[in-house]
Tab-separated table of C-alpha atoms in Angstrom:
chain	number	residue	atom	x	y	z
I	144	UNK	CA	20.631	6.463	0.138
I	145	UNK	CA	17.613	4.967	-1.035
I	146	UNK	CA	17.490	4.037	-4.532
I	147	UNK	CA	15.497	6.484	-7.564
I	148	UNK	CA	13.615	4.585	-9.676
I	149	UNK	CA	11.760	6.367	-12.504
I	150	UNK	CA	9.032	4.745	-13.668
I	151	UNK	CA	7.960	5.244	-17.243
I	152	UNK	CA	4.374	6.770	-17.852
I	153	UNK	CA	3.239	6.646	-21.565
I	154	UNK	CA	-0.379	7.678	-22.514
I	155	UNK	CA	-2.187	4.305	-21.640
I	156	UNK	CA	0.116	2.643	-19.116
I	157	UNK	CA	-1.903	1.713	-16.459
I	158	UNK	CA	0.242	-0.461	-13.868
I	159	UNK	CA	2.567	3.133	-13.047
I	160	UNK	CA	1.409	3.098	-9.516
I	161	UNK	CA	1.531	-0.632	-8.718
I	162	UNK	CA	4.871	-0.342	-9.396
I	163	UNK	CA	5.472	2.691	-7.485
I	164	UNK	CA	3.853	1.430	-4.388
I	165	UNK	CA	6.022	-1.963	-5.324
I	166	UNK	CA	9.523	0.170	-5.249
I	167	UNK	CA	8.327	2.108	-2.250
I	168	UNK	CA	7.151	-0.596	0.211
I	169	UNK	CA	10.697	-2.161	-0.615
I	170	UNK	CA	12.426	1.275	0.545
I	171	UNK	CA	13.412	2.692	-2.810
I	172	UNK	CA	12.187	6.168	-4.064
I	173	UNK	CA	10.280	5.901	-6.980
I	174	UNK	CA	9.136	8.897	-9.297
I	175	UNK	CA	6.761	8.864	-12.615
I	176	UNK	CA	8.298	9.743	-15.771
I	177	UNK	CA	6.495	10.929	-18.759
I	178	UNK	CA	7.071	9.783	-21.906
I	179	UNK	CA	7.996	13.115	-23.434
I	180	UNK	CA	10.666	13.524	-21.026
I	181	UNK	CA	14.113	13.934	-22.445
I	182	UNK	CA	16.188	12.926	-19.940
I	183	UNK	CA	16.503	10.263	-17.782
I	184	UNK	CA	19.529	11.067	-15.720
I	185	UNK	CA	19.461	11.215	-11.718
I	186	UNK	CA	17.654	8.020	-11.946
I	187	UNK	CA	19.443	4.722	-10.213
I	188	UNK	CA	16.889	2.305	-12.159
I	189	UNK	CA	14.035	2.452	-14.880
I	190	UNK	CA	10.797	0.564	-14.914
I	191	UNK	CA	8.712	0.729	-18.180
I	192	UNK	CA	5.210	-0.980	-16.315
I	193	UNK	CA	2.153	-2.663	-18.066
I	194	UNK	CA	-0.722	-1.360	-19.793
I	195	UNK	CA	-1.530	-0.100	-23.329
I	196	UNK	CA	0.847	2.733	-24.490
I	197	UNK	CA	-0.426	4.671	-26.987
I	198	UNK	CA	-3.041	2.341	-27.218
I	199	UNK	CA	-1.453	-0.238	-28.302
I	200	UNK	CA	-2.387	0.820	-31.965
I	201	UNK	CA	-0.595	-0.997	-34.449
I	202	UNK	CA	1.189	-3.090	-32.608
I	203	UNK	CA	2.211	-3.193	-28.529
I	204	UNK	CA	5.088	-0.748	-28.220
I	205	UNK	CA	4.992	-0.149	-31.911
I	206	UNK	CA	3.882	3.702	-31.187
I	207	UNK	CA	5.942	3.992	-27.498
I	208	UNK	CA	9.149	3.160	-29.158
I	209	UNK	CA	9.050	6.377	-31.034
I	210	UNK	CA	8.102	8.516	-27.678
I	211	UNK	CA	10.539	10.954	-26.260
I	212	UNK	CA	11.132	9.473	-23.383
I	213	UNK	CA	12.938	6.343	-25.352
I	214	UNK	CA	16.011	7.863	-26.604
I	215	UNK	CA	16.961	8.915	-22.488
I	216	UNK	CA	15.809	5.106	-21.746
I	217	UNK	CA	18.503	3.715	-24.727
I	218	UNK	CA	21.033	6.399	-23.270
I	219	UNK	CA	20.565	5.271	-20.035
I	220	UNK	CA	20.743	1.835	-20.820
I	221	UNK	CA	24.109	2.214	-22.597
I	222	UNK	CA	25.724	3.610	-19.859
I	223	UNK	CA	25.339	0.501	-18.165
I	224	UNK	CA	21.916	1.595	-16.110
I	225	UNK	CA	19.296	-0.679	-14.914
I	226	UNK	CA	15.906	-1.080	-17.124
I	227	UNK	CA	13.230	-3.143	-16.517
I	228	UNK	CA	10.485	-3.865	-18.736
I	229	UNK	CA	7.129	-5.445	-17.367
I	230	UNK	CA	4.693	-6.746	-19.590
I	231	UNK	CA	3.416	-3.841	-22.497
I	232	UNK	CA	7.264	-2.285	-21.096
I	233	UNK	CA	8.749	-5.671	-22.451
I	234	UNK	CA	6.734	-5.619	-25.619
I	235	UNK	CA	8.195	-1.646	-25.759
I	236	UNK	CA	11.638	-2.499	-24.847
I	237	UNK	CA	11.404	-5.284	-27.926
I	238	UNK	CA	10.282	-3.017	-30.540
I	239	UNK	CA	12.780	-0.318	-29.688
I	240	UNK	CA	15.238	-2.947	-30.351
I	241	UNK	CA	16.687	-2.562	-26.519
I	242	UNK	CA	16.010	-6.188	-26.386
I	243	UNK	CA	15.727	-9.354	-28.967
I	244	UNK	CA	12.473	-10.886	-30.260
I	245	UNK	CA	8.551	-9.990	-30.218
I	246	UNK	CA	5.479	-10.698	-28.061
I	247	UNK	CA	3.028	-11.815	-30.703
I	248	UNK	CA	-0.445	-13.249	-29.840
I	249	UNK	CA	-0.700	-15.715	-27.095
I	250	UNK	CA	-1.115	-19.751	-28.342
I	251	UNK	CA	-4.612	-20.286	-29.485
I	252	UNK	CA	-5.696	-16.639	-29.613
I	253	UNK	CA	-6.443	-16.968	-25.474
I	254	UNK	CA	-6.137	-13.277	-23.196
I	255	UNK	CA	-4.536	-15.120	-20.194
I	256	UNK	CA	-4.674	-13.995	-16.872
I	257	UNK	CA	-3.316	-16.187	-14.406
I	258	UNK	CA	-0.407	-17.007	-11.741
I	259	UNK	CA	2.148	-18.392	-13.221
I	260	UNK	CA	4.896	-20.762	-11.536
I	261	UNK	CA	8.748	-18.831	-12.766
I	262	UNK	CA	11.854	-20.392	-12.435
I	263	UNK	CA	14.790	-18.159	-11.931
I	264	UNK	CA	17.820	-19.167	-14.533
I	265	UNK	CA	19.973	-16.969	-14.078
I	266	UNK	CA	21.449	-14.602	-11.060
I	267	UNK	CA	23.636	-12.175	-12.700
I	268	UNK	CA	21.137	-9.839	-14.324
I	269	UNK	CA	19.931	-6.400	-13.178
I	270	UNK	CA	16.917	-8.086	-11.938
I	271	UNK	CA	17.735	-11.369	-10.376
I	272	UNK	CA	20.996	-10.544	-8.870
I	273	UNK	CA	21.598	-12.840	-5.912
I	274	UNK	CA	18.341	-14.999	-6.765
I	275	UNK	CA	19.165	-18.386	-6.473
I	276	UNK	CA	19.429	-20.275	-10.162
I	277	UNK	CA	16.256	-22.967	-9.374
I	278	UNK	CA	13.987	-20.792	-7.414
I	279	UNK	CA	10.390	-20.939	-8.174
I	280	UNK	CA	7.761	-18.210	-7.799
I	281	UNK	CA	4.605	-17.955	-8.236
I	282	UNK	CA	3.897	-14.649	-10.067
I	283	UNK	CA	0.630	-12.898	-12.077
I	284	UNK	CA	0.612	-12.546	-15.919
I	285	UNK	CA	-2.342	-10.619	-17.327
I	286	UNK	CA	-1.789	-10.196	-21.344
I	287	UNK	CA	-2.953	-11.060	-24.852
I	288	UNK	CA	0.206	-10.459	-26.744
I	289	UNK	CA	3.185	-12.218	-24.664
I	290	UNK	CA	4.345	-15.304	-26.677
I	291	UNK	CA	7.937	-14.414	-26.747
I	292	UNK	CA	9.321	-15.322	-30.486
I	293	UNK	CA	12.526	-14.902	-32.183
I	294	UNK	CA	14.233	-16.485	-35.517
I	295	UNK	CA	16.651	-19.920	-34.560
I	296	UNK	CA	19.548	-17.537	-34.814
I	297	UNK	CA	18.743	-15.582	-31.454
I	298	UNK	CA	17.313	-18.229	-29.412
I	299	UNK	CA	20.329	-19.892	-29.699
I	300	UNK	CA	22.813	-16.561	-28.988
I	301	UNK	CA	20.265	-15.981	-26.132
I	302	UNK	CA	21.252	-19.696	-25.235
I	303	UNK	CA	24.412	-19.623	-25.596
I	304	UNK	CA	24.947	-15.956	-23.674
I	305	UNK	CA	22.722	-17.483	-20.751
I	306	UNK	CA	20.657	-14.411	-21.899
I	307	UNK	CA	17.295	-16.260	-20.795
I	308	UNK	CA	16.427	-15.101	-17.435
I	309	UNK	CA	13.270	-16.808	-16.727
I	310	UNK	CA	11.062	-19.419	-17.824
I	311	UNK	CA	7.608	-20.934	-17.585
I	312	UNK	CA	7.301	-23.869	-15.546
I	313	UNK	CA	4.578	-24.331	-17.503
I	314	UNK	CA	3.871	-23.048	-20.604
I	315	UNK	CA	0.688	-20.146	-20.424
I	316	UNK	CA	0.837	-18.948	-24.243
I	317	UNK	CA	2.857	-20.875	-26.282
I	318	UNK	CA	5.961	-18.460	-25.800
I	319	UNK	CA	9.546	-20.317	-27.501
I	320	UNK	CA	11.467	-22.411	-25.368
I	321	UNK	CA	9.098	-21.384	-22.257
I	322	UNK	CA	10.376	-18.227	-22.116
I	323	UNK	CA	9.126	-15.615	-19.779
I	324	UNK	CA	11.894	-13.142	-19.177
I	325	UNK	CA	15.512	-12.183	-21.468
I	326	UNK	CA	18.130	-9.446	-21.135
I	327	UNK	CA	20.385	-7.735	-23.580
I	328	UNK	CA	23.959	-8.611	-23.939
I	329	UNK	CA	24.741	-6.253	-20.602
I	330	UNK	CA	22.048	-7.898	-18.790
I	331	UNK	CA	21.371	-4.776	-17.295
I	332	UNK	CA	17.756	-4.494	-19.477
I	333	UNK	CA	15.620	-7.174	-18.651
I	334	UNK	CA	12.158	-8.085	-19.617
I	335	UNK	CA	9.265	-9.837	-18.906
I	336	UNK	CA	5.726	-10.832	-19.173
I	337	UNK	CA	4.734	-11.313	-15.522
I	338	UNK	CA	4.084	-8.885	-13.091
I	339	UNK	CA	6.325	-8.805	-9.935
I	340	UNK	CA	4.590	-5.610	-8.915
I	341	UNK	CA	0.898	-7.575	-8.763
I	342	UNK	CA	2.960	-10.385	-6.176
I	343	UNK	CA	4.798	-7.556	-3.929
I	344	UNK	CA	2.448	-7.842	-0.764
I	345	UNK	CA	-0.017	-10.220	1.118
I	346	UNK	CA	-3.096	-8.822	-0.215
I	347	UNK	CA	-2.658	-9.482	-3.392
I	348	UNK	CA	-1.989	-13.213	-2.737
I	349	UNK	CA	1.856	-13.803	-3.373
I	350	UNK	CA	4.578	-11.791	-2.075
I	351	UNK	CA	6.969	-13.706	-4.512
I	352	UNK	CA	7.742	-10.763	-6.665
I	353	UNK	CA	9.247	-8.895	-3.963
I	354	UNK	CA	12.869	-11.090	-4.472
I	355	UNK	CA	13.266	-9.855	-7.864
I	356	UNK	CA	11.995	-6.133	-7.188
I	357	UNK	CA	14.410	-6.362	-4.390
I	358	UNK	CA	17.619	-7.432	-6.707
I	359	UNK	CA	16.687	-4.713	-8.961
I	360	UNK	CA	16.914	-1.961	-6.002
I	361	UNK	CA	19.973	-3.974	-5.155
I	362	UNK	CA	21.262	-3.696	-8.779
I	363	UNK	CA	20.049	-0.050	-8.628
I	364	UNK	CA	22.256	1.023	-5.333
I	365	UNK	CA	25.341	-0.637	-6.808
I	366	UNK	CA	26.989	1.979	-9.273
I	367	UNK	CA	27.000	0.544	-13.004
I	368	UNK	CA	30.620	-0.397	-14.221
I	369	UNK	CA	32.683	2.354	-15.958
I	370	UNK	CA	32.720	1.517	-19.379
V	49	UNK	CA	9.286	20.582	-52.061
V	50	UNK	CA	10.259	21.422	-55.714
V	51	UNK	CA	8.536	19.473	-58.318
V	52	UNK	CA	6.237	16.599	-55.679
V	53	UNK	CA	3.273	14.430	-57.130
V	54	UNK	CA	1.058	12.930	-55.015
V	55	UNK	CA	1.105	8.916	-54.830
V	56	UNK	CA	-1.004	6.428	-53.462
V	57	UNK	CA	0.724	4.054	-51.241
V	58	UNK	CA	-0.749	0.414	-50.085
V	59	UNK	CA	1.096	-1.779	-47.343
V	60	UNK	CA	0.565	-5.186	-46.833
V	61	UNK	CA	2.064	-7.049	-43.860
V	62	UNK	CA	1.433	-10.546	-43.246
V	63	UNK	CA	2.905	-12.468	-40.473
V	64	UNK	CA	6.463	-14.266	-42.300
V	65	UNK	CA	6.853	-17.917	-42.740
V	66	UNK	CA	7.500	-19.948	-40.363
V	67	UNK	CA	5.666	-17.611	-37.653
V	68	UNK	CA	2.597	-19.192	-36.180
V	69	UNK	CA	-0.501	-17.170	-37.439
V	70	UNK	CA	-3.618	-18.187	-35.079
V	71	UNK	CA	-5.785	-16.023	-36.797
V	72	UNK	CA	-5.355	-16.912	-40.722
V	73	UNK	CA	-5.841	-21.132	-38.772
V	74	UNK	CA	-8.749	-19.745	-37.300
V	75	UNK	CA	-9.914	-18.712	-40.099
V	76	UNK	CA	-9.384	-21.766	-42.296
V	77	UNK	CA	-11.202	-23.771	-39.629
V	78	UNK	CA	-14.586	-22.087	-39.807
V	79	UNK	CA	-14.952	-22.699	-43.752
V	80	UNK	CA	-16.253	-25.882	-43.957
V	81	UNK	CA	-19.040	-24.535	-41.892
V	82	UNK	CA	-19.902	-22.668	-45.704
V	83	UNK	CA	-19.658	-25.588	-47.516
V	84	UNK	CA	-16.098	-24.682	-48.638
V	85	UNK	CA	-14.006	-27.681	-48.154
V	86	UNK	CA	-11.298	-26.626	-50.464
V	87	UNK	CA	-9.541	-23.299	-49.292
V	88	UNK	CA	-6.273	-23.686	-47.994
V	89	UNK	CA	-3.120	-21.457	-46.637
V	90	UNK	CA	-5.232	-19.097	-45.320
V	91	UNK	CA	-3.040	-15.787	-43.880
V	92	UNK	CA	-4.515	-12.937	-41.679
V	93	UNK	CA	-2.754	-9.243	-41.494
V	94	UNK	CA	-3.481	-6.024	-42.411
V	95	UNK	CA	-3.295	-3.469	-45.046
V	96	UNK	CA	-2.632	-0.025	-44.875
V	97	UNK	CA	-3.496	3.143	-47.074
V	98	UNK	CA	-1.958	6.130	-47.207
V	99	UNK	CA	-1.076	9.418	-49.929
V	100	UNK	CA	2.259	10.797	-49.708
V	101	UNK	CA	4.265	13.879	-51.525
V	102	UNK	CA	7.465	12.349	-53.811
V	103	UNK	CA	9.219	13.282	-56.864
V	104	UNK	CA	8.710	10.282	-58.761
V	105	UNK	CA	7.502	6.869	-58.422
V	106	UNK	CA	10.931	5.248	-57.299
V	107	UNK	CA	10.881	7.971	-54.295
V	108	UNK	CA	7.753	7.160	-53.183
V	109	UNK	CA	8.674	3.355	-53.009
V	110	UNK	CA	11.672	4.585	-51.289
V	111	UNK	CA	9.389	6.656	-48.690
V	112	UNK	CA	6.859	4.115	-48.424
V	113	UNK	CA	9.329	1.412	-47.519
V	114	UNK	CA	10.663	3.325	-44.750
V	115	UNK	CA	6.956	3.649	-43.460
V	116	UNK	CA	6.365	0.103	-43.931
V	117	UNK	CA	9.825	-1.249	-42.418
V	118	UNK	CA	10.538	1.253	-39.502
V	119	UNK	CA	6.877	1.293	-38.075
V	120	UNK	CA	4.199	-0.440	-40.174
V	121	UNK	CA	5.409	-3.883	-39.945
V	122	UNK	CA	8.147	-5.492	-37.226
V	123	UNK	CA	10.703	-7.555	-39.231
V	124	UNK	CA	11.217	-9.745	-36.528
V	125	UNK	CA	7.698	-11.311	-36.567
V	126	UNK	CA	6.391	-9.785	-39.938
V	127	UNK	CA	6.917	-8.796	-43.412
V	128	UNK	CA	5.593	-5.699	-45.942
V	129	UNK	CA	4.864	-5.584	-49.479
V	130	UNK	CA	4.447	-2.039	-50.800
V	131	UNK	CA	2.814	-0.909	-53.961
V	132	UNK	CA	2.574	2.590	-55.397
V	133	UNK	CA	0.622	4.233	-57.896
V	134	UNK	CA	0.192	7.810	-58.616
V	135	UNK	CA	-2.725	9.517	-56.867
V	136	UNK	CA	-5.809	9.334	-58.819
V	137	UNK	CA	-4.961	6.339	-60.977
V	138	UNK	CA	-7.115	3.020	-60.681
V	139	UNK	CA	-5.761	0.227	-57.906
């Protein structure tokens, strides 16, 4: 059966459909979730897409973190389920604490919008299962706030834990240790700045973000681990 | 709630040490276009205002640190100072 991704809606996301249209031209079902939903069960996978939640007032994610929708996103995530955070969904997924570190403004105070050249490190997490360690794609990012920080401390646990799941070949905002992508200690939530969904078909000039959409739909058919 | 004053909370959060803050460097660049050779360790961030209901000033700390910690400021990148005063009493 075809994979059920929900994909998270909060007032202000704006990349809901991109994804959608990502998850469906790779075969999976995919369903919009609003952020005052409760519950997130019946889903295989979650995608929290780009855009401005609430605004981004305050801070990105600042607001989102406290919407429904988040404590069914945790609960799912504990139970071992599949969440991916793209761009304002990584910055959400950092200030709910789901994963380490913060997006703060890019180097130099520069909005960049660009394609950016990723290399895969690792191929055990919920979305780059199967990818080759070394593999290089060429994928969009299109943000302000996305140089990744954290204190010494966690870059080296996410280091040591091989938590770092893909980096800048070169460097678009300053972001610590090239960083362009982490998961959590069950590498089932990842995050990341670029937008796989914006390099998912010819027309929009790279298909490259179909391999990592893919593992997640592969991660998502594959039942999570009992406890 | 038995027995509440009114305070008058201000929150400060500046980026922490250590974290780079492009904006306060920005900042410190464009002085000497004044004239003003001499101002240094120039920090941006923002400051927030709000009244709230406690029963005494150490409660309203309490309240207004919850505020400031859970949502106002992310520890991981930033730090809060909080002062209170009670409502209608001079800054």
């Amino acid at each position: 059966m075809a994979p059920r991704v929900g994909v998270v809606l909060f007032p202000g996301t704006n990349c809901e459909y991109d994804a959608l249209h990502a998850v469906e031209r790779l075969g999976g079902t995919a369903e919009l979730l609003w952020h005052g939903a409760t519950s997130a069960s019946g889903y295989d996978a979650l995608i929290l897409p780009g855009g401005f939640a609430h605004g981004d007032y305050l801070r990105p994610g600042a607001i989102a973190r406290f919407s429904p929708v988040m404590d069914a996103v945790a609960a799912f995530a504990s139970e071992g389920g599949p969440v991916v955070g793209i761009c304002n969904g990584f910055q959400v997924l950092t200030e709910a604490g789901l994963l380490p570190g913060a997006l703060q403004k890019n180097r130099g105070l520069r909005f960049v919008c660009a394609t950016t050249t990723l290399r895969v490190e690792r191929d055990d997490t919920a979305l780059t299962a199967g990818v080759p360690v070394g593999t290089e794609l060429a994928i969009p990012i299109n943000h302000f706030e996305g140089n990744y920080t954290c204190d010494a401390a966690t870059l080296a646990e996410l280091r040591d834990e091989g938590r770092i799941v893909l980096r800048y070949v070169d460097n678009p905002n300053g972001s610590v240790d090239d960083i362009a992508g982490v998961c959590n200690a069950g590498r089932n939530v990842v995050g990341l700045m670029p937008h796989p969904e914006r390099a998912s078909d010819p027309l929009l000039g790279s298909e490259d973000g179909i391999v990592l959409l893919q593992a997640l739909l592969r991660t998502a058919a594959t039942p999570a681990p009992v406890g | 709630m038995a027995d509440t004053r009114q305070f008058s909370v201000q929150v400060e959060v500046l980026l922490r040490d250590g974290i780079a803050d492009p904006q306060g460097a920005t900042i410190e660049r464009a002085l000497p276009a004044l004239g003003l050779e001499g101002v240094t360790a120039v920090r941006a961030g923002k400051s927030f205002r709000f009244d709230l209901a406690a029963t005494d000033e150490s409660d309203a700390l309490a309240q207004a640190s919850v505020v400031a910690d859970r949502l106002l400021a992310n520890p991981v990148i930033e730090e809060s100072q909080v002062t209170v005063r009670p409502a209608g009493t001079a800054a």
